[in-house]
Short mmCIF file of C-alpha atoms in Angstrom, two decimals:
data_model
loop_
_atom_site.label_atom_id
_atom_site.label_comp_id
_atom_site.label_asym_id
_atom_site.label_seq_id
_atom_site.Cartn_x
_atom_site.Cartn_y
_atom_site.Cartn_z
CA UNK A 1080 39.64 11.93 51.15
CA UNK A 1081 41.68 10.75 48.40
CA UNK A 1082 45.60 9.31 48.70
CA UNK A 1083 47.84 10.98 47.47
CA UNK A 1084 50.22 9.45 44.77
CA UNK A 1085 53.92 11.51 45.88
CA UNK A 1086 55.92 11.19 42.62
CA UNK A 1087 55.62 14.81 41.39
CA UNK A 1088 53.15 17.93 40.65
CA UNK A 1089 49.42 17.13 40.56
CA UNK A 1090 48.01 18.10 37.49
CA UNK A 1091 44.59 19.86 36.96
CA UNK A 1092 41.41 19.01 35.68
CA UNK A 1093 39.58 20.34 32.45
CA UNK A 1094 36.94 21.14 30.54
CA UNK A 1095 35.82 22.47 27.04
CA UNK A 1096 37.63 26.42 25.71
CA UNK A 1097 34.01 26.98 24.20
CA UNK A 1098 30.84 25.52 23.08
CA UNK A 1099 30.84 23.07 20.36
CA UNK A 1100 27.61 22.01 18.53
CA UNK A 1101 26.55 18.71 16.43
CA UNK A 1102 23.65 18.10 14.30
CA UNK A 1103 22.66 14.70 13.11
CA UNK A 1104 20.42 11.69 13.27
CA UNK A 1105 19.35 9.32 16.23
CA UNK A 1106 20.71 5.67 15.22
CA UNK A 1107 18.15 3.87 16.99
CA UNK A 1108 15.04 6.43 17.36
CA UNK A 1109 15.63 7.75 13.88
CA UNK A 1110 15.19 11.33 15.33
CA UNK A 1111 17.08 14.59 14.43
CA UNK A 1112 18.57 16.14 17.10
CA UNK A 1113 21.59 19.14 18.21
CA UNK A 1114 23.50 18.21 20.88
CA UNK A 1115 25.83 20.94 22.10
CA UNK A 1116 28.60 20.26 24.68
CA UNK A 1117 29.33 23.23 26.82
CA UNK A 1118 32.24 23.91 29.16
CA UNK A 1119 31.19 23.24 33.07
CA UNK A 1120 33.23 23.86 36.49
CA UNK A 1121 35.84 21.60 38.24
CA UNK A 1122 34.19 18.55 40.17
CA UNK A 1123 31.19 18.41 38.57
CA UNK A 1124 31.67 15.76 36.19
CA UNK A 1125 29.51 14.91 32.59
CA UNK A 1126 26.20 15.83 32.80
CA UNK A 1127 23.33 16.22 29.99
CA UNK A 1128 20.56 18.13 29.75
CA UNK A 1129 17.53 17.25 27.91
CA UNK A 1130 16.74 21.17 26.23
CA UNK A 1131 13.50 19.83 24.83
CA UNK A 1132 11.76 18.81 28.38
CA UNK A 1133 10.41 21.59 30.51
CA UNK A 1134 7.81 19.96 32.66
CA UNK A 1135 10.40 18.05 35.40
CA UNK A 1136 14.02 17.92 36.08
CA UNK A 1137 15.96 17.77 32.65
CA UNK A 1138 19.73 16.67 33.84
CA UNK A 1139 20.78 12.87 33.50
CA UNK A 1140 24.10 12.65 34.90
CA UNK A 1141 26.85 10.56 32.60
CA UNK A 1142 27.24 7.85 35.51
CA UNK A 1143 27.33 3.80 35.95
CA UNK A 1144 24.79 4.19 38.55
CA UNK A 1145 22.27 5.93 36.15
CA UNK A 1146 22.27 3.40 33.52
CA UNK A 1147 18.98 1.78 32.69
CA UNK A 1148 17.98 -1.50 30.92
CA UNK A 1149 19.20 -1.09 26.42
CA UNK A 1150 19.74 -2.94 23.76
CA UNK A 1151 22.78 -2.48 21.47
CA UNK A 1152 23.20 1.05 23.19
CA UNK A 1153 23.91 2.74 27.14
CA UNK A 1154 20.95 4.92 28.14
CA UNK A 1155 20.78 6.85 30.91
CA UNK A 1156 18.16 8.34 33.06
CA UNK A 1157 17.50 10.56 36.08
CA UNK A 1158 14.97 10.02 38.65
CA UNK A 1159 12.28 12.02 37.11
CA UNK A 1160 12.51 9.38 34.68
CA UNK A 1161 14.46 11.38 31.45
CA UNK A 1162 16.52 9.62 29.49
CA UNK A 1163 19.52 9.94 26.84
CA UNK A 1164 20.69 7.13 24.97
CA UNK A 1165 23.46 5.99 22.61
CA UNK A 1166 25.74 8.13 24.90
CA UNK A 1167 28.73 5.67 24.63
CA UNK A 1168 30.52 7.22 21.18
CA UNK A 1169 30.62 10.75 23.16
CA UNK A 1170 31.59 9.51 26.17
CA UNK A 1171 34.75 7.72 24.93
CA UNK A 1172 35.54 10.91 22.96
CA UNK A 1173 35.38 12.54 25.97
CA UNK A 1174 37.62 10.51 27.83
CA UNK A 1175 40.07 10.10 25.55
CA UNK A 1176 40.62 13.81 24.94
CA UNK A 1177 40.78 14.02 28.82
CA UNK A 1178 37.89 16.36 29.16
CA UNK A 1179 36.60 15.69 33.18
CA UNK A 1180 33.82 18.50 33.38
CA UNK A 1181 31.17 19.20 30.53
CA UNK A 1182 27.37 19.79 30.14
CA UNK A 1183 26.06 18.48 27.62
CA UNK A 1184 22.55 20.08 25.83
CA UNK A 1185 20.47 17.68 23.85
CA UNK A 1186 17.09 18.75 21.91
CA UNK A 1187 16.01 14.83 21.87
CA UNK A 1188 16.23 11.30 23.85
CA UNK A 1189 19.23 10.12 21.66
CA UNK A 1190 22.83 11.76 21.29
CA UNK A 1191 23.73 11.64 16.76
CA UNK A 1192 25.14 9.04 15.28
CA UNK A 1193 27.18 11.48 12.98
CA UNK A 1194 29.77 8.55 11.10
CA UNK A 1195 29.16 6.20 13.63
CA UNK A 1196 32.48 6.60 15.24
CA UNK A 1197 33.42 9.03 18.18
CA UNK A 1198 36.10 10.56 15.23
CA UNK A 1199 33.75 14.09 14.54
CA UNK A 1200 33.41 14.84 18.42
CA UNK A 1201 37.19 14.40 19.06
CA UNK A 1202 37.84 16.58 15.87
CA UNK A 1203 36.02 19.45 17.22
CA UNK A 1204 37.27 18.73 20.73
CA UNK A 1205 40.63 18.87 19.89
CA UNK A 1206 40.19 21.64 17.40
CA UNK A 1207 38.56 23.94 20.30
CA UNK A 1208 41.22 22.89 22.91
CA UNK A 1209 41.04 22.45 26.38
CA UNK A 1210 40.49 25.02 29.32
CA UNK A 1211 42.59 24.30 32.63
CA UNK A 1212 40.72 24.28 35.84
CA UNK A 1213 41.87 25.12 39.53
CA UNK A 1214 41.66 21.82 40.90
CA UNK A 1215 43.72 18.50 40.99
CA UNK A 1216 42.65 15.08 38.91
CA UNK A 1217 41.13 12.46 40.79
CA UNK A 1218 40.96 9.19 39.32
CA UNK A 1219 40.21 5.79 40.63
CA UNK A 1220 43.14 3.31 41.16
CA UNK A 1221 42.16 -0.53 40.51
CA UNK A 1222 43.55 -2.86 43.77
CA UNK A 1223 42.68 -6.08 42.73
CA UNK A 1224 40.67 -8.10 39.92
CA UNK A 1225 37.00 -7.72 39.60
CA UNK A 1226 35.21 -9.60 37.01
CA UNK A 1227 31.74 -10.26 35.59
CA UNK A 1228 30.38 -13.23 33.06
CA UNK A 1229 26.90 -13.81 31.54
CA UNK A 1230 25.94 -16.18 28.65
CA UNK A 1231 29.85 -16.97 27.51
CA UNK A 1232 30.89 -13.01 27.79
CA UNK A 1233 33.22 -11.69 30.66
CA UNK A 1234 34.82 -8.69 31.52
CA UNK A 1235 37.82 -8.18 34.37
CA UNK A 1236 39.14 -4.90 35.90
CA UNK A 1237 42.42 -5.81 37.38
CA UNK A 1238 45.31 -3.34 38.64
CA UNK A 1239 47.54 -1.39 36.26
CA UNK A 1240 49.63 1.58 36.58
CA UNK A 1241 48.08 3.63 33.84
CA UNK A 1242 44.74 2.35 31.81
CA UNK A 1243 45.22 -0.48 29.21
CA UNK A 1244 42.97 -1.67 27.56
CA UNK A 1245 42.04 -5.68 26.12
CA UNK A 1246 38.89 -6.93 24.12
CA UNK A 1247 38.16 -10.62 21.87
CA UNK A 1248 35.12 -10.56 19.54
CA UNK A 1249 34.46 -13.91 17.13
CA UNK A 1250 31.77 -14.04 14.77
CA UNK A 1251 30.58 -16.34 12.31
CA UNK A 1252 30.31 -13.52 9.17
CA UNK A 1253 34.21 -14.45 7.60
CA UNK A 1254 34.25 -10.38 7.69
CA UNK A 1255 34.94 -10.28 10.86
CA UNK A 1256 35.70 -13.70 12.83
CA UNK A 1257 37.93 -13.81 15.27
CA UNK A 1258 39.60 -10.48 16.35
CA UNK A 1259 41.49 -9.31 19.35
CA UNK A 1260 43.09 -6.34 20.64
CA UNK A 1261 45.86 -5.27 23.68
CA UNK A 1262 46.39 -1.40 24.01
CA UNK A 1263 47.73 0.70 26.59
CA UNK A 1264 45.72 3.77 26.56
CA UNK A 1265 48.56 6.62 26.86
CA UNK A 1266 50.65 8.78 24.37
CA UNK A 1267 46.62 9.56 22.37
CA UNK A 1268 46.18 5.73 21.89
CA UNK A 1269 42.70 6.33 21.73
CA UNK A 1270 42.39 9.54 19.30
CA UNK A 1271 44.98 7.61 16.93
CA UNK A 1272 43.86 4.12 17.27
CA UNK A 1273 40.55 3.72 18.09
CA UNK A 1274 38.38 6.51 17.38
CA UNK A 1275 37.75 6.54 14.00
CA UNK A 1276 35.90 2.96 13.99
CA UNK A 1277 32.47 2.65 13.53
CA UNK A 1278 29.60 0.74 14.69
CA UNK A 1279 28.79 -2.47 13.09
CA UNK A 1280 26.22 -5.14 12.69
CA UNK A 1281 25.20 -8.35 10.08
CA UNK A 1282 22.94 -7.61 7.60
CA UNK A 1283 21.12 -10.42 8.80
CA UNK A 1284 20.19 -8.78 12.01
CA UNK A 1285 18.71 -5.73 10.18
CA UNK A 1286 15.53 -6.35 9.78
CA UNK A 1287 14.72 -7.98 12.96
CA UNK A 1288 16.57 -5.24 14.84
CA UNK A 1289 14.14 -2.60 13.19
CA UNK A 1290 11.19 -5.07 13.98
CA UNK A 1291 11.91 -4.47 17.54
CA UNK A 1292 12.42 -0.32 16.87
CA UNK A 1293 16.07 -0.41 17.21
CA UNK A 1294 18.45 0.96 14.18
CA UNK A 1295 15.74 2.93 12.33
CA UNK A 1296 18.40 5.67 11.65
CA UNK A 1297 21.12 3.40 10.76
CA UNK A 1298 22.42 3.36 6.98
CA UNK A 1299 25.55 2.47 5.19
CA UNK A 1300 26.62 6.42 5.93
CA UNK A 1301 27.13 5.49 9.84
CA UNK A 1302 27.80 1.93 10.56
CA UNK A 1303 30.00 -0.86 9.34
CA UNK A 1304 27.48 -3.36 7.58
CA UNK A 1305 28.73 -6.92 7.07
CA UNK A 1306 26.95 -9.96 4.99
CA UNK A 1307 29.16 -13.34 5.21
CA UNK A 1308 32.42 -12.09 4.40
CA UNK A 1309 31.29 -8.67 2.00
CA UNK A 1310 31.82 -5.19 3.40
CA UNK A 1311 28.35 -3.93 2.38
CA UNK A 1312 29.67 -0.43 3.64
CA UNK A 1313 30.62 1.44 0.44
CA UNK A 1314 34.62 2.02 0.80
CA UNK A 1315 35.01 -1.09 2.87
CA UNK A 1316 36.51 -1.14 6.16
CA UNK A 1317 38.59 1.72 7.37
CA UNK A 1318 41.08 -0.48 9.59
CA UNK A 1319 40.86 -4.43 8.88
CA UNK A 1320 40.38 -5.29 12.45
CA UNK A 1321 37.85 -1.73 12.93
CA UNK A 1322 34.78 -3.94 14.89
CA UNK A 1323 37.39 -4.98 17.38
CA UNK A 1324 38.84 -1.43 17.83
CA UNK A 1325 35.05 -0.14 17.89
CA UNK A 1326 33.91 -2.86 20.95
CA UNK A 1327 37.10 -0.68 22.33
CA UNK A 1328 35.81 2.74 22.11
CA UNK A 1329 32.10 1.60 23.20
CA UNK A 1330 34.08 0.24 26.08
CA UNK A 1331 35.95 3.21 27.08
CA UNK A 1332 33.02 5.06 26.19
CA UNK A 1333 31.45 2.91 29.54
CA UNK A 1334 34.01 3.06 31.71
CA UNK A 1335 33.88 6.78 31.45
CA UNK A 1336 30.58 6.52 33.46
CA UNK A 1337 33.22 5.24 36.50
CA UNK A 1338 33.34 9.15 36.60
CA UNK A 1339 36.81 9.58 36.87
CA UNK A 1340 39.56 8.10 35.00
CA UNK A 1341 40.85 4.55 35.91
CA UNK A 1342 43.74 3.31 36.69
CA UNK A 1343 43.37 -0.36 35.66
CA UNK A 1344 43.50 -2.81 32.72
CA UNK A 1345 40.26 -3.59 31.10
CA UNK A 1346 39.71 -6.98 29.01
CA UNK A 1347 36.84 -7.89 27.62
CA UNK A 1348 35.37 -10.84 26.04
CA UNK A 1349 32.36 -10.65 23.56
CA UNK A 1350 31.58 -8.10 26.13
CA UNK A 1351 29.24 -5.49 25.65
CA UNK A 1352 27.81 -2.01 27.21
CA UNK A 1353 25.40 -4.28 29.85
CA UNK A 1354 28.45 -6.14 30.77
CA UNK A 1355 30.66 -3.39 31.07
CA UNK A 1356 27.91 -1.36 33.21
CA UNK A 1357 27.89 -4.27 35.15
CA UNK A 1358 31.53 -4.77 35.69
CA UNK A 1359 31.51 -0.83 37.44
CA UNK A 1360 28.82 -2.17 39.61
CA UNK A 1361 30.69 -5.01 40.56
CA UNK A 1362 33.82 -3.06 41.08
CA UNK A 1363 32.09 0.27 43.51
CA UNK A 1364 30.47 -3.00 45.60
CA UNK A 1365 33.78 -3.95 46.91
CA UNK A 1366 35.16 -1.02 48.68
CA UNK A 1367 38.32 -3.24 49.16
CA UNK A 1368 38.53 -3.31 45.35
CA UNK A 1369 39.61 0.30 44.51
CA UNK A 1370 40.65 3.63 46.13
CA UNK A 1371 40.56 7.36 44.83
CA UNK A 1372 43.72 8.70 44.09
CA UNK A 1373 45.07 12.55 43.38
CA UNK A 1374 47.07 12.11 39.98
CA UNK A 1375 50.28 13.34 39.60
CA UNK A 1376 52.31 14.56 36.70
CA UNK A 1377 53.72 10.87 35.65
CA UNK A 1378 50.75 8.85 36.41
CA UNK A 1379 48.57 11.36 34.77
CA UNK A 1380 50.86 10.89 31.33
CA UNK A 1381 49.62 7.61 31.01
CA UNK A 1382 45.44 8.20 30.57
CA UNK A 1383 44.19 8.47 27.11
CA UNK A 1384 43.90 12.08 26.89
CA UNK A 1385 47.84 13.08 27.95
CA UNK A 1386 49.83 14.31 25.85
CA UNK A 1387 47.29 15.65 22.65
CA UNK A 1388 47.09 19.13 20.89
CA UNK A 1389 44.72 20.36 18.34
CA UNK A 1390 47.31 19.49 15.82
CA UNK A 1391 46.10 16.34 16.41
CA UNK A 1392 43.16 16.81 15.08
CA UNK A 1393 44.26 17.01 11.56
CA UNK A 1394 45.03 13.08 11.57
CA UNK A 1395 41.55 12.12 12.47
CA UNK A 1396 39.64 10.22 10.13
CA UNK A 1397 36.00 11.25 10.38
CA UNK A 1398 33.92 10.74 7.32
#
């Protein structure tokens, strides 16, 4: 059973008012799809469903333990072997509205790309609002460091009272370089720091990347691309640091897989989704490392989603 955390009132956890549908464009398969994220019941969590397979069981649940083997992307997959991908932008939009229970429909193997930000899902997230459910937030409380390194990248999980978050990226195109990033998480950090940024990559990984099948619905419409140091991405960049802030939301978007929220500081460096899947891993090996916790009023105003209103929504940049 959980420990209780005695400082005041638990709070409750949530899920979607109603129904709210996207239609777009696979980034990596190229593939149309509608993806519809429906409200679900306390305790059960993120879950997709795969509408377009019929033949064996069609739910992939949103967890660390489900990820399978990607590049540039987190794919999930059940045991009868279906699969979503590129589920990291709607995860972190997820999280950081503070939605804990939702179903989520897909017609294809690949959630949209839409801008290639997680900014139109919190829009309509926030616009629709949030329905209370009957049953107290757990979330999982950090005790001690954890990290993971491979090939010059790390990643650490260490105790913190709310979440904060910490990432380092350094590049040789002079349009990026050398970025960096310290957050804490609470007051709508996420929604009105981080969501808006897109995906990026160097025009001189194109057309390898689409050699190998990856990318082939990627366009200057839904990612940041960057040649040397020239925005190739008509309007330029939409915060001068945005790949740093968007190795941030992919990394929320991977911690949401923990399945509950965290209580912990993240940092990250030249991490990416395998690393951060593997840093969750590393973390639910140790049960010395981390304990579940029923959230109370106070800790519970410091996750990303605390705090936010549909007049929020408004101030979201989402081209």
């Amino acid at each position: 059973m959980p420990d209780e955390l005695p400082r005041g009132l638990s709070i409750v956890q949530t899920t979607l008012k109603s129904s709210i549908s996207f239609i777009g464009t696979g980034l990596h398969t190229g593939r149309p799809v509608r993806m519809t994220l429906r409200p679900s019941a306390a305790e059960m969590g993120i879950w997709f469903r795969r509408t377009d397979v019929t033949d064996r069981d069609a739910f992939v649940p949103a967890r660390f333990d489900a990820v399978i083997a990607s590049e540039l992307s987190t794919k999930i997959a059940n045991e009868a072997g279906v699969e979503v991908s590129t589920i990291e932008h709607v995860m972190a939009a997820l999280a950081g509205t503070g939605v804990h229970n939702a179903l989520i429909e897909i017609d294809g193997p690949e959630v949209p790309i839409m801008d290639g930000s997680a900014a139109p899902f919190v829009k309509a997230i926030l616009s629709r609002g949030l329905q209370d459910l009957d049953v107290p937030v757990r979330a999982i409380e950090v005790l001690k460091p954890v990290t993971v390194t491979r090939d010059g990248a790390s990643a650490t999980l260490s105790p913190a009272h709310g979440l904060q978050m910490a990432f380092e990226i350094d590049f040789t195109d002079t349009a990026i370089g050398r970025q960096s990033m310290s957050l804490d998480m609470a007051n709508g950090t996420f929604v009105h720091e981080l969501c808006d940024s897109r995906t990026f990559c160097r025009n001189s990984d194109v057309e390898a990347m689409r050699d190998r099948g990856l990318i082939l619905g990627g366009t200057l419409d839904n990612a940041v691309v960057v040649d040397g140091d020239q925005v190739l991405t008509p309007g330029g960049l939409r915060h001068q640091d945005e790949p740093v802030r968007h190795k941030m939301l992919d990394a929320l978007g991977d911690l949401a897989l923990a399945g509950a929220p965290l209580l912990a500081r993240y940092d990250g460096h030249r991490a990416g989704h395998a690393m951060t899947n593997l840093l969750l891993r590393a973390l639910f090996s140790d049960p010395t490392a981390f304990r579940m916790v029923v959230l109370d009023d106070s800790t519970a105003a410091r996750l990303p989603g605390a705090g936010l209103s549909r007049f929020d929504a408004p101030h979201v940049h989402a081209a």
